[in-house]
CSV table of C-alpha atoms (C1' of nucleotides) in Angstrom, one decimal:
chain,number,residue,atom,x,y,z
A,1,UNK,CA,34.8,-24.3,-36.2
A,2,UNK,CA,36.4,-23.4,-32.9
A,3,UNK,CA,33.5,-24.8,-30.9
A,4,UNK,CA,35.8,-25.9,-28.1
A,5,UNK,CA,33.8,-24.6,-25.2
A,6,UNK,CA,35.9,-22.7,-22.8
A,7,UNK,CA,35.5,-23.0,-19.1
A,8,UNK,CA,33.6,-20.0,-17.7
A,9,UNK,CA,36.2,-19.6,-15.0
A,10,UNK,CA,38.9,-19.1,-17.6
A,11,UNK,CA,36.8,-16.5,-19.4
A,12,UNK,CA,36.2,-14.6,-16.2
A,13,UNK,CA,39.9,-14.7,-15.1
A,14,UNK,CA,41.0,-13.6,-18.5
A,15,UNK,CA,38.6,-10.7,-18.4
A,16,UNK,CA,39.8,-9.8,-14.9
A,17,UNK,CA,43.3,-9.7,-16.2
A,18,UNK,CA,42.6,-7.6,-19.3
A,19,UNK,CA,40.4,-5.2,-17.5
A,20,UNK,CA,42.9,-4.4,-14.8
A,21,UNK,CA,45.7,-4.1,-17.3
A,22,UNK,CA,43.5,-1.6,-19.2
A,23,UNK,CA,42.9,0.3,-16.0
A,24,UNK,CA,46.5,0.3,-14.9
A,25,UNK,CA,47.6,1.5,-18.4
A,26,UNK,CA,45.4,4.5,-18.0
A,27,UNK,CA,47.6,6.0,-15.3
A,28,UNK,CA,50.9,4.0,-15.4
A,29,UNK,CA,53.6,3.5,-17.9
A,30,UNK,CA,53.7,-0.1,-19.3
A,31,UNK,CA,57.3,-0.6,-18.3
A,32,UNK,CA,56.5,0.2,-14.7
A,33,UNK,CA,53.5,-2.2,-14.5
A,34,UNK,CA,54.5,-5.4,-12.8
A,35,UNK,CA,52.7,-8.7,-13.1
A,36,UNK,CA,52.0,-8.4,-9.4
A,37,UNK,CA,50.2,-5.0,-10.0
A,38,UNK,CA,48.0,-6.6,-12.6
A,39,UNK,CA,47.1,-9.7,-10.6
A,40,UNK,CA,46.4,-7.9,-7.3
A,41,UNK,CA,44.1,-5.4,-9.0
A,42,UNK,CA,42.4,-8.3,-10.7
A,43,UNK,CA,42.2,-10.2,-7.4
A,44,UNK,CA,43.7,-13.3,-8.9
A,45,UNK,CA,46.8,-15.3,-7.9
A,46,UNK,CA,50.1,-14.4,-9.7
A,47,UNK,CA,50.6,-18.0,-10.7
A,48,UNK,CA,47.2,-18.0,-12.4
A,49,UNK,CA,48.4,-15.1,-14.6
A,50,UNK,CA,51.1,-17.3,-16.0
A,51,UNK,CA,48.7,-20.1,-16.9
A,52,UNK,CA,47.0,-17.5,-19.2
A,53,UNK,CA,50.0,-15.5,-20.6
A,54,UNK,CA,53.7,-16.2,-20.9
A,55,UNK,CA,54.4,-12.7,-19.5
A,56,UNK,CA,53.1,-9.2,-19.6
A,57,UNK,CA,54.5,-8.7,-23.0
A,58,UNK,CA,52.3,-11.4,-24.4
A,59,UNK,CA,49.4,-9.9,-22.6
A,60,UNK,CA,50.1,-6.6,-24.2
A,61,UNK,CA,50.7,-8.2,-27.5
A,62,UNK,CA,47.4,-10.1,-27.5
A,63,UNK,CA,45.4,-7.1,-26.3
A,64,UNK,CA,47.0,-4.8,-28.9
A,65,UNK,CA,46.3,-7.2,-31.7
A,66,UNK,CA,42.7,-7.4,-30.7
A,67,UNK,CA,42.2,-3.7,-30.4
A,68,UNK,CA,44.1,-2.7,-33.4
A,69,UNK,CA,42.3,-5.4,-35.5
A,70,UNK,CA,39.0,-4.2,-34.2
A,71,UNK,CA,39.6,-0.6,-35.3
A,72,UNK,CA,41.1,-1.6,-38.6
A,73,UNK,CA,38.1,-3.7,-39.4
A,74,UNK,CA,35.8,-0.7,-38.8
A,75,UNK,CA,37.8,1.3,-41.3
A,76,UNK,CA,38.6,-1.1,-44.1
A,77,UNK,CA,36.9,-3.8,-46.1
A,78,UNK,CA,38.8,-5.9,-48.5
A,79,UNK,CA,37.6,-4.6,-51.8
A,80,UNK,CA,38.8,-1.0,-51.9
A,81,UNK,CA,40.9,1.1,-54.2
A,82,UNK,CA,44.4,2.1,-53.1
A,83,UNK,CA,44.0,5.8,-53.7
A,84,UNK,CA,44.2,9.1,-51.8
A,85,UNK,CA,40.9,8.5,-50.1
A,86,UNK,CA,42.2,5.3,-48.7
A,87,UNK,CA,45.4,6.8,-47.5
A,88,UNK,CA,43.4,9.4,-45.6
A,89,UNK,CA,41.5,6.6,-44.0
A,90,UNK,CA,44.8,5.0,-43.0
A,91,UNK,CA,46.0,8.1,-41.3
A,92,UNK,CA,42.7,8.4,-39.5
A,93,UNK,CA,42.7,4.8,-38.3
A,94,UNK,CA,46.2,5.2,-36.9
A,95,UNK,CA,45.1,8.4,-35.2
A,96,UNK,CA,42.1,6.6,-33.6
A,97,UNK,CA,44.3,3.7,-32.5
A,98,UNK,CA,46.6,6.2,-30.7
A,99,UNK,CA,43.7,8.0,-29.2
A,100,UNK,CA,42.3,4.7,-27.8
A,101,UNK,CA,45.6,3.2,-26.7
A,102,UNK,CA,47.9,6.1,-25.8
A,103,UNK,CA,46.0,7.4,-22.8
A,104,UNK,CA,49.2,8.2,-21.1
A,105,UNK,CA,52.2,6.9,-22.9
A,106,UNK,CA,54.5,8.7,-25.2
A,107,UNK,CA,55.6,7.2,-28.5
A,108,UNK,CA,58.9,5.6,-29.0
A,109,UNK,CA,60.2,5.6,-25.5
A,110,UNK,CA,58.5,2.6,-24.1
A,111,UNK,CA,57.9,-0.9,-25.0
A,112,UNK,CA,54.2,-0.5,-25.5
A,113,UNK,CA,54.6,2.3,-28.0
A,114,UNK,CA,57.0,0.2,-29.9
A,115,UNK,CA,54.6,-2.7,-30.0
A,116,UNK,CA,51.8,-0.5,-31.3
A,117,UNK,CA,54.0,0.8,-34.0
A,118,UNK,CA,55.1,-2.6,-35.0
A,119,UNK,CA,51.6,-4.0,-35.1
A,120,UNK,CA,50.0,-1.0,-37.0
A,121,UNK,CA,52.7,-1.1,-39.6
A,122,UNK,CA,52.2,-4.9,-40.0
A,123,UNK,CA,48.4,-4.4,-40.4
A,124,UNK,CA,48.9,-1.8,-43.0
A,125,UNK,CA,51.5,-3.9,-44.8
A,126,UNK,CA,49.0,-6.7,-45.0
A,127,UNK,CA,46.2,-4.5,-46.3
A,128,UNK,CA,48.4,-2.9,-49.0
A,129,UNK,CA,49.9,-6.2,-50.2
A,130,UNK,CA,46.5,-7.7,-50.3
A,131,UNK,CA,45.2,-4.8,-52.4
A,132,UNK,CA,48.2,-5.1,-54.7
A,133,UNK,CA,47.4,-8.7,-55.1
A,134,UNK,CA,51.0,-9.7,-54.6
A,135,UNK,CA,52.9,-11.9,-52.2
A,136,UNK,CA,55.9,-9.6,-52.4
A,137,UNK,CA,55.8,-7.7,-49.1
A,138,UNK,CA,58.7,-5.4,-49.9
A,139,UNK,CA,56.8,-2.4,-51.3
A,140,UNK,CA,53.9,-2.8,-49.0
A,141,UNK,CA,56.3,-2.8,-46.1
A,142,UNK,CA,58.1,0.3,-47.3
A,143,UNK,CA,54.7,2.0,-47.8
A,144,UNK,CA,53.6,1.2,-44.2
A,145,UNK,CA,56.9,2.5,-42.7
A,146,UNK,CA,56.7,5.7,-44.7
A,147,UNK,CA,53.1,6.2,-43.8
A,148,UNK,CA,53.7,5.6,-40.1
A,149,UNK,CA,56.7,7.9,-40.2
A,150,UNK,CA,54.6,10.6,-41.8
A,151,UNK,CA,52.0,10.2,-39.0
A,152,UNK,CA,54.6,10.6,-36.3
A,153,UNK,CA,55.8,13.7,-38.1
A,154,UNK,CA,52.3,15.1,-38.1
A,155,UNK,CA,51.9,14.3,-34.4
A,156,UNK,CA,54.9,16.3,-33.6
A,157,UNK,CA,53.9,19.4,-35.7
A,158,UNK,CA,50.2,19.0,-36.2
A,159,UNK,CA,49.9,22.4,-38.0
A,160,UNK,CA,47.4,21.1,-40.6
A,161,UNK,CA,44.4,18.9,-40.1
A,162,UNK,CA,45.2,15.2,-40.4
A,163,UNK,CA,43.2,15.0,-43.6
A,164,UNK,CA,45.1,17.9,-45.3
A,165,UNK,CA,48.4,16.4,-44.2
A,166,UNK,CA,47.3,13.0,-45.5
A,167,UNK,CA,46.6,14.5,-48.9
A,168,UNK,CA,50.0,16.1,-49.0
A,169,UNK,CA,51.7,12.9,-48.2
A,170,UNK,CA,49.6,10.7,-50.5
A,171,UNK,CA,51.4,11.3,-53.7
A,172,UNK,CA,54.8,10.4,-52.3
A,173,UNK,CA,53.3,7.3,-50.7
A,174,UNK,CA,51.6,6.2,-53.9
A,175,UNK,CA,55.0,6.6,-55.7
A,176,UNK,CA,56.4,3.8,-53.5
A,177,UNK,CA,54.0,1.3,-54.8
A,178,UNK,CA,53.9,2.8,-58.3
A,179,UNK,CA,55.5,-0.1,-60.1
A,180,UNK,CA,53.2,-2.7,-58.6
A,181,UNK,CA,50.2,-0.5,-59.1
A,182,UNK,CA,51.0,-0.1,-62.8
A,183,UNK,CA,51.6,-3.8,-63.3
A,184,UNK,CA,48.2,-4.4,-61.7
A,185,UNK,CA,46.6,-2.0,-64.2
A,186,UNK,CA,48.3,-3.6,-67.1
A,187,UNK,CA,46.9,-6.9,-66.1
A,188,UNK,CA,43.4,-5.5,-65.8
B,1,UNK,CA,39.2,-12.4,15.9
B,2,UNK,CA,37.7,-14.0,12.8
B,3,UNK,CA,41.1,-14.1,11.0
B,4,UNK,CA,40.1,-17.2,9.0
B,5,UNK,CA,41.3,-16.0,5.6
B,6,UNK,CA,38.7,-16.7,3.0
B,7,UNK,CA,39.7,-18.0,-0.4
B,8,UNK,CA,39.5,-15.1,-2.9
B,9,UNK,CA,37.5,-17.2,-5.3
B,10,UNK,CA,34.8,-17.7,-2.7
B,11,UNK,CA,34.7,-13.9,-2.2
B,12,UNK,CA,34.4,-13.3,-5.9
B,13,UNK,CA,31.7,-15.9,-6.4
B,14,UNK,CA,29.7,-14.6,-3.4
B,15,UNK,CA,29.9,-11.1,-4.8
B,16,UNK,CA,28.8,-12.3,-8.3
B,17,UNK,CA,25.8,-14.0,-6.6
B,18,UNK,CA,24.7,-11.1,-4.5
B,19,UNK,CA,25.2,-8.6,-7.3
B,20,UNK,CA,23.1,-10.4,-9.7
B,21,UNK,CA,20.4,-11.0,-7.1
B,22,UNK,CA,20.4,-7.3,-6.5
B,23,UNK,CA,20.1,-6.6,-10.2
B,24,UNK,CA,17.3,-9.1,-10.7
B,25,UNK,CA,15.4,-7.8,-7.7
B,26,UNK,CA,15.3,-4.4,-9.4
B,27,UNK,CA,12.9,-5.6,-12.1
B,28,UNK,CA,11.6,-8.9,-10.9
B,29,UNK,CA,9.5,-10.1,-8.0
B,30,UNK,CA,11.4,-12.2,-5.5
B,31,UNK,CA,9.0,-15.1,-5.8
B,32,UNK,CA,9.6,-15.3,-9.6
B,33,UNK,CA,13.4,-15.3,-9.4
B,34,UNK,CA,14.8,-18.8,-9.8
B,35,UNK,CA,18.2,-20.0,-8.7
B,36,UNK,CA,18.9,-20.5,-12.3
B,37,UNK,CA,18.2,-16.9,-13.0
B,38,UNK,CA,20.7,-15.8,-10.4
B,39,UNK,CA,23.4,-18.2,-11.4
B,40,UNK,CA,23.2,-17.6,-15.1
B,41,UNK,CA,23.3,-13.8,-14.7
B,42,UNK,CA,26.3,-14.3,-12.3
B,43,UNK,CA,27.9,-16.6,-14.9
B,44,UNK,CA,28.5,-19.3,-12.2
B,45,UNK,CA,27.3,-22.9,-12.1
B,46,UNK,CA,24.1,-23.6,-10.3
B,47,UNK,CA,25.8,-26.2,-8.1
B,48,UNK,CA,28.2,-23.6,-6.9
B,49,UNK,CA,25.3,-21.5,-5.7
B,50,UNK,CA,24.3,-24.3,-3.3
B,51,UNK,CA,27.8,-24.5,-1.8
B,52,UNK,CA,27.3,-20.9,-0.8
B,53,UNK,CA,23.7,-20.8,0.2
B,54,UNK,CA,21.1,-23.4,1.2
B,55,UNK,CA,18.5,-21.8,-1.1
B,56,UNK,CA,17.4,-18.4,-2.4
B,57,UNK,CA,15.6,-17.7,0.9
B,58,UNK,CA,18.9,-17.9,2.8
B,59,UNK,CA,20.5,-15.7,0.3
B,60,UNK,CA,17.7,-13.1,0.7
B,61,UNK,CA,17.9,-13.6,4.5
B,62,UNK,CA,21.7,-12.9,4.6
B,63,UNK,CA,21.5,-9.9,2.3
B,64,UNK,CA,18.6,-8.4,4.2
B,65,UNK,CA,20.3,-8.9,7.5
B,66,UNK,CA,23.4,-7.1,6.2
B,67,UNK,CA,21.6,-4.2,4.5
B,68,UNK,CA,19.2,-3.6,7.4
B,69,UNK,CA,22.0,-3.8,9.9
B,70,UNK,CA,24.0,-1.4,8.0
B,71,UNK,CA,21.2,1.2,7.8
B,72,UNK,CA,20.4,0.6,11.5
B,73,UNK,CA,24.0,1.2,12.6
B,74,UNK,CA,24.0,4.5,10.7
B,75,UNK,CA,21.0,5.7,12.7
B,76,UNK,CA,21.5,4.4,16.2
B,77,UNK,CA,24.2,4.1,18.7
B,78,UNK,CA,23.8,2.1,21.9
B,79,UNK,CA,23.6,5.0,24.4
B,80,UNK,CA,20.5,6.9,23.5
B,81,UNK,CA,17.3,7.9,25.3
B,82,UNK,CA,14.1,6.2,24.3
B,83,UNK,CA,12.0,9.3,23.6
B,84,UNK,CA,10.1,11.0,20.9
B,85,UNK,CA,13.2,12.0,19.0
B,86,UNK,CA,14.4,8.4,18.9
B,87,UNK,CA,11.0,7.2,17.7
B,88,UNK,CA,11.2,9.6,14.9
B,89,UNK,CA,14.5,8.2,13.9
B,90,UNK,CA,13.1,4.7,14.0
B,91,UNK,CA,10.4,5.7,11.5
B,92,UNK,CA,13.0,7.3,9.4
B,93,UNK,CA,15.2,4.3,9.4
B,94,UNK,CA,12.4,2.0,8.3
B,95,UNK,CA,11.6,4.4,5.6
B,96,UNK,CA,15.1,4.4,4.4
B,97,UNK,CA,15.2,0.6,4.4
B,98,UNK,CA,12.1,0.4,2.4
B,99,UNK,CA,13.5,3.0,-0.1
B,100,UNK,CA,16.7,1.0,-0.5
B,101,UNK,CA,15.1,-2.5,-0.7
B,102,UNK,CA,11.7,-2.0,-2.2
B,103,UNK,CA,12.7,-1.0,-5.6
B,104,UNK,CA,9.9,-2.9,-7.1
B,105,UNK,CA,8.1,-5.1,-4.7
B,106,UNK,CA,4.9,-4.3,-2.8
B,107,UNK,CA,4.6,-5.0,0.9
B,108,UNK,CA,2.9,-7.9,2.4
B,109,UNK,CA,2.2,-9.9,-0.8
B,110,UNK,CA,5.5,-11.5,-1.3
B,111,UNK,CA,8.1,-13.4,0.7
B,112,UNK,CA,10.7,-10.7,0.5
B,113,UNK,CA,8.4,-8.1,2.0
B,114,UNK,CA,7.6,-10.5,4.8
B,115,UNK,CA,11.2,-11.1,5.4
B,116,UNK,CA,12.0,-7.4,5.6
B,117,UNK,CA,9.1,-6.8,8.1
B,118,UNK,CA,10.3,-9.7,10.3
B,119,UNK,CA,13.9,-8.5,10.3
B,120,UNK,CA,13.1,-4.8,10.9
B,121,UNK,CA,10.8,-5.7,13.8
B,122,UNK,CA,13.5,-7.9,15.3
B,123,UNK,CA,16.1,-5.2,15.0
B,124,UNK,CA,13.8,-2.7,16.7
B,125,UNK,CA,12.9,-5.2,19.4
B,126,UNK,CA,16.6,-5.7,20.1
B,127,UNK,CA,17.3,-2.0,20.3
B,128,UNK,CA,14.4,-1.3,22.6
B,129,UNK,CA,15.0,-4.2,25.0
B,130,UNK,CA,18.6,-3.1,25.1
B,131,UNK,CA,17.7,0.5,26.0
B,132,UNK,CA,15.3,-0.8,28.6
B,133,UNK,CA,18.1,-2.9,30.0
B,134,UNK,CA,15.9,-5.9,30.4
B,135,UNK,CA,15.9,-9.5,29.1
B,136,UNK,CA,12.2,-9.6,28.9
B,137,UNK,CA,11.4,-9.1,25.2
B,138,UNK,CA,7.6,-8.9,25.5
B,139,UNK,CA,7.2,-5.1,25.7
B,140,UNK,CA,10.0,-4.4,23.3
B,141,UNK,CA,8.4,-6.8,20.8
B,142,UNK,CA,4.9,-5.2,21.2
B,143,UNK,CA,6.5,-1.9,20.7
B,144,UNK,CA,8.2,-2.9,17.5
B,145,UNK,CA,5.1,-4.5,16.1
B,146,UNK,CA,3.1,-1.4,16.9
B,147,UNK,CA,5.7,0.9,15.4
B,148,UNK,CA,5.9,-1.2,12.2
B,149,UNK,CA,2.2,-1.3,11.9
B,150,UNK,CA,2.0,2.5,12.3
B,151,UNK,CA,4.6,2.8,9.6
B,152,UNK,CA,2.5,0.7,7.2
B,153,UNK,CA,-0.4,2.8,8.0
B,154,UNK,CA,1.5,5.9,7.2
B,155,UNK,CA,2.7,4.4,3.9
B,156,UNK,CA,-0.9,3.8,2.9
B,157,UNK,CA,-2.1,7.3,3.7
B,158,UNK,CA,1.0,9.4,3.8
B,159,UNK,CA,-1.0,12.6,4.3
B,160,UNK,CA,1.4,14.0,6.9
B,161,UNK,CA,5.2,14.1,6.7
B,162,UNK,CA,6.8,11.1,8.4
B,163,UNK,CA,8.1,13.2,11.2
B,164,UNK,CA,4.8,14.7,12.1
B,165,UNK,CA,3.2,11.3,11.9
B,166,UNK,CA,5.9,9.9,14.1
B,167,UNK,CA,5.3,12.5,16.8
B,168,UNK,CA,1.6,11.7,16.8
B,169,UNK,CA,2.3,8.0,17.2
B,170,UNK,CA,5.0,8.5,19.8
B,171,UNK,CA,2.9,8.9,22.9
B,172,UNK,CA,1.0,5.7,22.3
B,173,UNK,CA,4.1,3.8,21.6
B,174,UNK,CA,5.8,5.1,24.7
B,175,UNK,CA,2.7,4.0,26.7
B,176,UNK,CA,3.5,0.4,25.7
B,177,UNK,CA,6.8,0.4,27.5
B,178,UNK,CA,5.7,2.8,30.2
B,179,UNK,CA,6.0,0.3,33.0
B,180,UNK,CA,9.5,-0.8,32.2
B,181,UNK,CA,10.5,2.8,31.6
B,182,UNK,CA,9.3,3.8,35.0
B,183,UNK,CA,11.1,1.0,36.7
B,184,UNK,CA,14.2,2.0,34.9
B,185,UNK,CA,13.8,5.6,36.2
B,186,UNK,CA,13.1,4.4,39.7
B,187,UNK,CA,16.4,2.5,39.6
B,188,UNK,CA,18.3,5.6,38.4
C,1,DC,C1',-7.1,-33.2,-14.5
C,2,DC,C1',-3.2,-35.2,-16.4
C,3,DA,C1',0.8,-34.8,-19.1
C,4,DT,C1',4.8,-32.1,-19.8
C,5,DA,C1',8.1,-28.8,-18.6
C,6,DT,C1',10.6,-26.3,-15.2
C,7,DT,C1',12.8,-25.8,-11.0
C,8,DT,C1',15.1,-27.8,-7.1
C,9,DG,C1',18.7,-29.9,-4.4
C,10,DT,C1',22.3,-33.5,-4.5
C,11,DT,C1',26.2,-36.2,-6.1
C,12,DG,C1',30.9,-37.9,-8.1
C,13,DC,C1',34.2,-36.6,-10.9
C,14,DT,C1',37.2,-33.1,-13.6
C,15,DT,C1',39.5,-28.8,-14.0
C,16,DA,C1',40.9,-23.9,-13.1
C,17,DA,C1',42.6,-21.2,-9.6
C,18,DG,C1',44.9,-20.4,-5.0
C,19,DC,C1',49.0,-20.9,-2.2
C,20,DA,C1',53.6,-21.1,-0.6
C,21,DA,C1',58.1,-22.0,-1.5
C,22,DC,C1',61.8,-22.0,-4.7
C,23,DA,C1',65.9,-20.2,-7.5
C,24,DC,C1',66.9,-16.4,-10.1
C,25,DT,C1',67.2,-11.9,-12.1
C,26,DT,C1',66.7,-7.0,-12.0
C,27,DA,C1',66.2,-2.5,-9.1
C,28,DC,C1',67.3,0.6,-5.4
C,29,DT,C1',70.1,3.0,-1.9
C,30,DA,C1',73.2,3.5,2.2
D,1,DT,C1',79.6,-1.3,-4.7
D,2,DA,C1',77.7,-4.4,-1.6
D,3,DG,C1',73.5,-5.7,0.3
D,4,DT,C1',68.7,-5.5,0.7
D,5,DA,C1',64.5,-5.3,-1.6
D,6,DA,C1',61.3,-6.2,-5.3
D,7,DG,C1',60.0,-8.7,-9.4
D,8,DT,C1',60.0,-13.0,-12.3
D,9,DG,C1',58.9,-17.7,-13.6
D,10,DT,C1',58.1,-22.4,-12.0
D,11,DT,C1',56.5,-26.2,-9.2
D,12,DG,C1',53.6,-29.6,-6.3
D,13,DC,C1',49.9,-29.8,-3.7
D,14,DT,C1',45.1,-28.1,-2.0
D,15,DT,C1',40.6,-26.3,-2.8
D,16,DA,C1',36.7,-23.9,-5.1
D,17,DA,C1',34.1,-24.1,-9.1
D,18,DG,C1',32.3,-26.4,-13.3
D,19,DC,C1',29.7,-30.1,-15.2
D,20,DA,C1',26.3,-33.7,-16.1
D,21,DA,C1',23.1,-36.6,-14.5
D,22,DC,C1',19.8,-37.7,-11.0
D,23,DA,C1',15.2,-38.1,-8.4
D,24,DA,C1',11.9,-35.3,-6.6
D,25,DA,C1',9.0,-31.4,-6.2
D,26,DT,C1',6.4,-27.5,-8.6
D,27,DA,C1',4.5,-25.1,-12.2
D,28,DT,C1',1.6,-24.6,-16.3
D,29,DG,C1',-1.4,-25.0,-19.9
D,30,DG,C1',-4.4,-28.1,-23.4
DNA sequence: CCATATTTGTTGCTTAAGCAACACTTACTA
DNA sequence: TAGTAAGTGTTGCTTAAGCAACAAATATGG
């Protein structure tokens, strides 16, 4: 149990930092946000920032992890089938993550976008490898890359609804994990 | 020049205190608000409260002074005539003060109401004695008491508009300071 | 009315946050 | 491209805020 009571001042300061980072991100590109920007908006001392986070990348990392995890938990529980329906949900959760986090940044051209991509793919890899009940991450990883790639493709064109697009992509995605999936069925 | 830079932590803490006091006052009677109530809503330590204010009465005092002064400054500048028009403005400013501060308390039965009354009367006394260009506060004081009393009367009945009521009361009020007013005119 | 709980100020000690100065690494721009 | 500006981490020292425990004053309700 992590019952180590945290000093209320630390909680307050951390919240001030994360809040002002959120606020800055709504109208400024991550790469052009300085630590000074964050701390002066938060009305805290710059030195204090560094006693909470190593640098702004860690801050972004921590916040992304939290937010992405939060959205993922809303969408998935641990005992589901890896089928078309689930793939649709994966596309939708990525979409929601982008809606919530990409207020003003474009994918692939800044650090923040890269971090999101990395974390989302990792989250999906974990879910998939867990559902496949295997420690071998290879197929799960390829699956997540393919799925994320498909999503980016959809974002660029977005001719179909996300759900229709997901259905089209589903079969190819399921092919990737076909072997493991069959093994799992044999065992059952 | 009061250029004594204040520690940002103190500013923040003070704001937390005043904000939560404001919030508590919106649904709780002043007499039933404890220092603990204020500090736990503000998420600060009770001991810290006492390094900012002597007690909750001082807090209320300071906040009232600020808010009343603010409203008074909106309504009055120093170079006005003490006539019917000005008296109407006085009634109106009291009305506004009560609107802003009496979200949920009733006059005369709690400490807070008494404090408001005291401060408003003092503010009016100062304005009047300033306009009369005299150090003798007696008539100014009587004037302010009478005016405040009239306002309370209006609040109870409120048959007329405040402006009409103020016009009715004006002549009697001006009587009070008649002597000083005449002396002033003689001098001019 | 008396016992029990709650609130009030106060204190000594601990810790988080502020500050200023530092060397250093990127950005501008004349 | 040289030189100034702006940003980055880090440090030692100072100060505001947290905490727990205290006696004393006020509720409050059985």
